[in-house]
Short mmCIF file of C-alpha atoms in Angstrom, two decimals:
data_model
loop_
_atom_site.label_atom_id
_atom_site.label_comp_id
_atom_site.label_asym_id
_atom_site.label_seq_id
_atom_site.Cartn_x
_atom_site.Cartn_y
_atom_site.Cartn_z
CA UNK D 480 22.76 -0.15 -21.53
CA UNK D 481 23.59 -0.48 -17.83
CA UNK D 482 21.54 0.05 -14.68
CA UNK D 483 22.92 0.51 -11.18
CA UNK D 484 20.76 0.44 -8.06
CA UNK D 485 21.80 2.02 -4.76
CA UNK D 486 19.79 1.90 -1.53
CA UNK D 487 20.22 4.72 1.01
CA UNK D 488 23.83 5.62 0.21
CA UNK D 489 23.54 8.53 2.65
CA UNK D 490 23.41 6.35 5.77
CA UNK D 491 25.97 7.41 8.39
CA UNK D 492 27.42 10.12 6.12
CA UNK D 493 27.78 13.78 7.12
CA UNK D 494 25.35 16.10 5.25
CA UNK D 495 28.19 17.90 3.44
CA UNK D 496 29.47 14.57 2.16
CA UNK D 497 25.93 13.60 1.12
CA UNK D 498 25.93 16.63 -1.20
CA UNK D 499 29.27 15.59 -2.69
CA UNK D 500 27.92 12.07 -3.07
CA UNK D 501 25.00 13.43 -5.12
CA UNK D 502 27.50 15.07 -7.50
CA UNK D 503 29.55 11.86 -7.73
CA UNK D 504 26.46 9.78 -8.49
CA UNK D 505 25.35 12.27 -11.14
CA UNK D 506 28.80 12.17 -12.74
CA UNK D 507 28.73 8.36 -12.73
CA UNK D 508 25.54 8.38 -14.79
CA UNK D 509 25.85 11.53 -16.91
CA UNK D 510 29.60 11.66 -17.38
CA UNK D 511 29.63 9.05 -20.14
CA UNK D 512 26.29 10.00 -21.71
CA UNK D 513 27.73 10.27 -25.23
CA UNK D 514 29.44 6.90 -25.10
CA UNK D 515 27.13 4.58 -23.21
CA UNK D 516 23.61 4.69 -21.79
CA UNK D 517 23.57 4.46 -18.01
CA UNK D 518 20.77 4.64 -15.46
CA UNK D 519 20.81 4.85 -11.69
CA UNK D 520 17.96 3.81 -9.42
CA UNK D 521 18.58 5.61 -6.15
CA UNK D 522 16.43 4.94 -3.08
CA UNK D 523 17.04 7.71 -0.58
CA UNK D 524 15.56 9.54 2.39
CA UNK D 525 18.20 12.27 2.11
CA UNK D 526 16.99 15.81 1.70
CA UNK D 527 20.62 16.78 1.07
CA UNK D 528 21.00 14.47 -1.94
CA UNK D 529 17.78 15.68 -3.54
CA UNK D 530 18.49 19.34 -2.84
CA UNK D 531 21.97 19.08 -4.39
CA UNK D 532 20.54 17.57 -7.59
CA UNK D 533 17.90 20.32 -7.76
CA UNK D 534 20.61 22.92 -7.14
CA UNK D 535 22.69 21.61 -10.05
CA UNK D 536 19.65 21.84 -12.35
CA UNK D 537 19.02 25.41 -11.18
CA UNK D 538 22.69 26.40 -11.58
CA UNK D 539 22.79 25.01 -15.13
CA UNK D 540 19.55 26.82 -15.99
CA UNK D 541 20.93 30.10 -14.59
CA UNK D 542 24.30 29.49 -16.30
CA UNK D 543 26.06 29.55 -12.92
CA UNK D 544 27.23 25.93 -12.80
CA UNK D 545 30.57 25.67 -10.96
CA UNK D 546 33.48 24.21 -12.96
CA UNK D 547 33.47 20.43 -12.77
CA UNK D 548 29.91 20.18 -11.43
CA UNK D 549 27.61 17.69 -13.18
CA UNK D 550 25.41 19.17 -15.90
CA UNK D 551 21.93 17.97 -14.98
CA UNK D 552 18.73 18.72 -16.87
CA UNK D 553 15.25 18.13 -15.40
CA UNK D 554 14.63 15.27 -17.84
CA UNK D 555 17.74 13.50 -16.51
CA UNK D 556 15.98 12.81 -13.20
CA UNK D 557 12.70 11.09 -12.40
CA UNK D 558 11.68 11.53 -8.77
CA UNK D 559 9.18 8.94 -7.60
CA UNK D 560 7.62 9.09 -4.13
CA UNK D 561 6.34 5.73 -2.89
CA UNK D 562 4.06 5.44 0.13
CA UNK D 563 2.14 2.61 1.74
CA UNK D 564 -1.63 2.86 1.90
CA UNK D 565 -4.32 0.55 3.27
CA UNK D 566 -5.15 -0.69 -0.23
CA UNK D 567 -1.51 -1.14 -1.28
CA UNK D 568 1.08 1.29 -2.54
CA UNK D 569 0.66 4.80 -3.93
CA UNK D 570 3.26 6.06 -6.41
CA UNK D 571 3.58 9.79 -7.09
CA UNK D 572 5.80 11.19 -9.84
CA UNK D 573 7.27 14.60 -8.98
CA UNK D 574 8.31 16.40 -12.17
CA UNK D 575 11.15 18.93 -11.91
CA UNK D 576 10.99 22.38 -13.48
CA UNK D 577 13.70 23.94 -15.67
CA UNK D 578 14.77 26.12 -12.73
CA UNK D 579 15.31 23.17 -10.37
CA UNK D 580 12.12 23.01 -8.33
CA UNK D 581 9.32 20.48 -8.06
CA UNK D 582 6.21 21.14 -10.15
CA UNK D 583 4.04 19.57 -7.43
CA UNK D 584 4.10 19.84 -3.66
CA UNK D 585 6.04 17.02 -2.03
CA UNK D 586 3.62 14.48 -0.48
CA UNK D 587 3.33 14.16 3.30
CA UNK D 588 5.52 17.21 3.98
CA UNK D 589 8.88 15.52 3.39
CA UNK D 590 10.72 18.84 3.05
CA UNK D 591 8.40 20.76 5.38
CA UNK D 592 10.11 19.59 8.57
CA UNK D 593 13.09 21.83 7.82
CA UNK D 594 10.87 24.89 7.47
CA UNK D 595 9.02 24.08 10.70
CA UNK D 596 12.31 23.69 12.58
CA UNK D 597 13.78 26.93 11.24
CA UNK D 598 10.75 29.15 11.69
#
């Protein structure tokens, strides 16, 4: 069993490359699933990385996954939101649905800024 930890791999990378990076990271963990257990702990602030992973789940669910794209199931990813509070740290688990969406609303409006800027 191996574990790799990566902190903010998206820093100074163009958004389009961040999406490709999400695919590469998924392949690095899921590509050898049958041969060896691998885990990745990814600390990110990148909306692009998260959205690409959700997209791949949705595409697999809808049977529209592009050739060569990583096959990701909701149970392959555990999204944990960590925030500082006066009394310490609050940890929120954000389960992912079969169709590639979050079951709960994202805390503190992390993805809401995009909507506010567009509309």
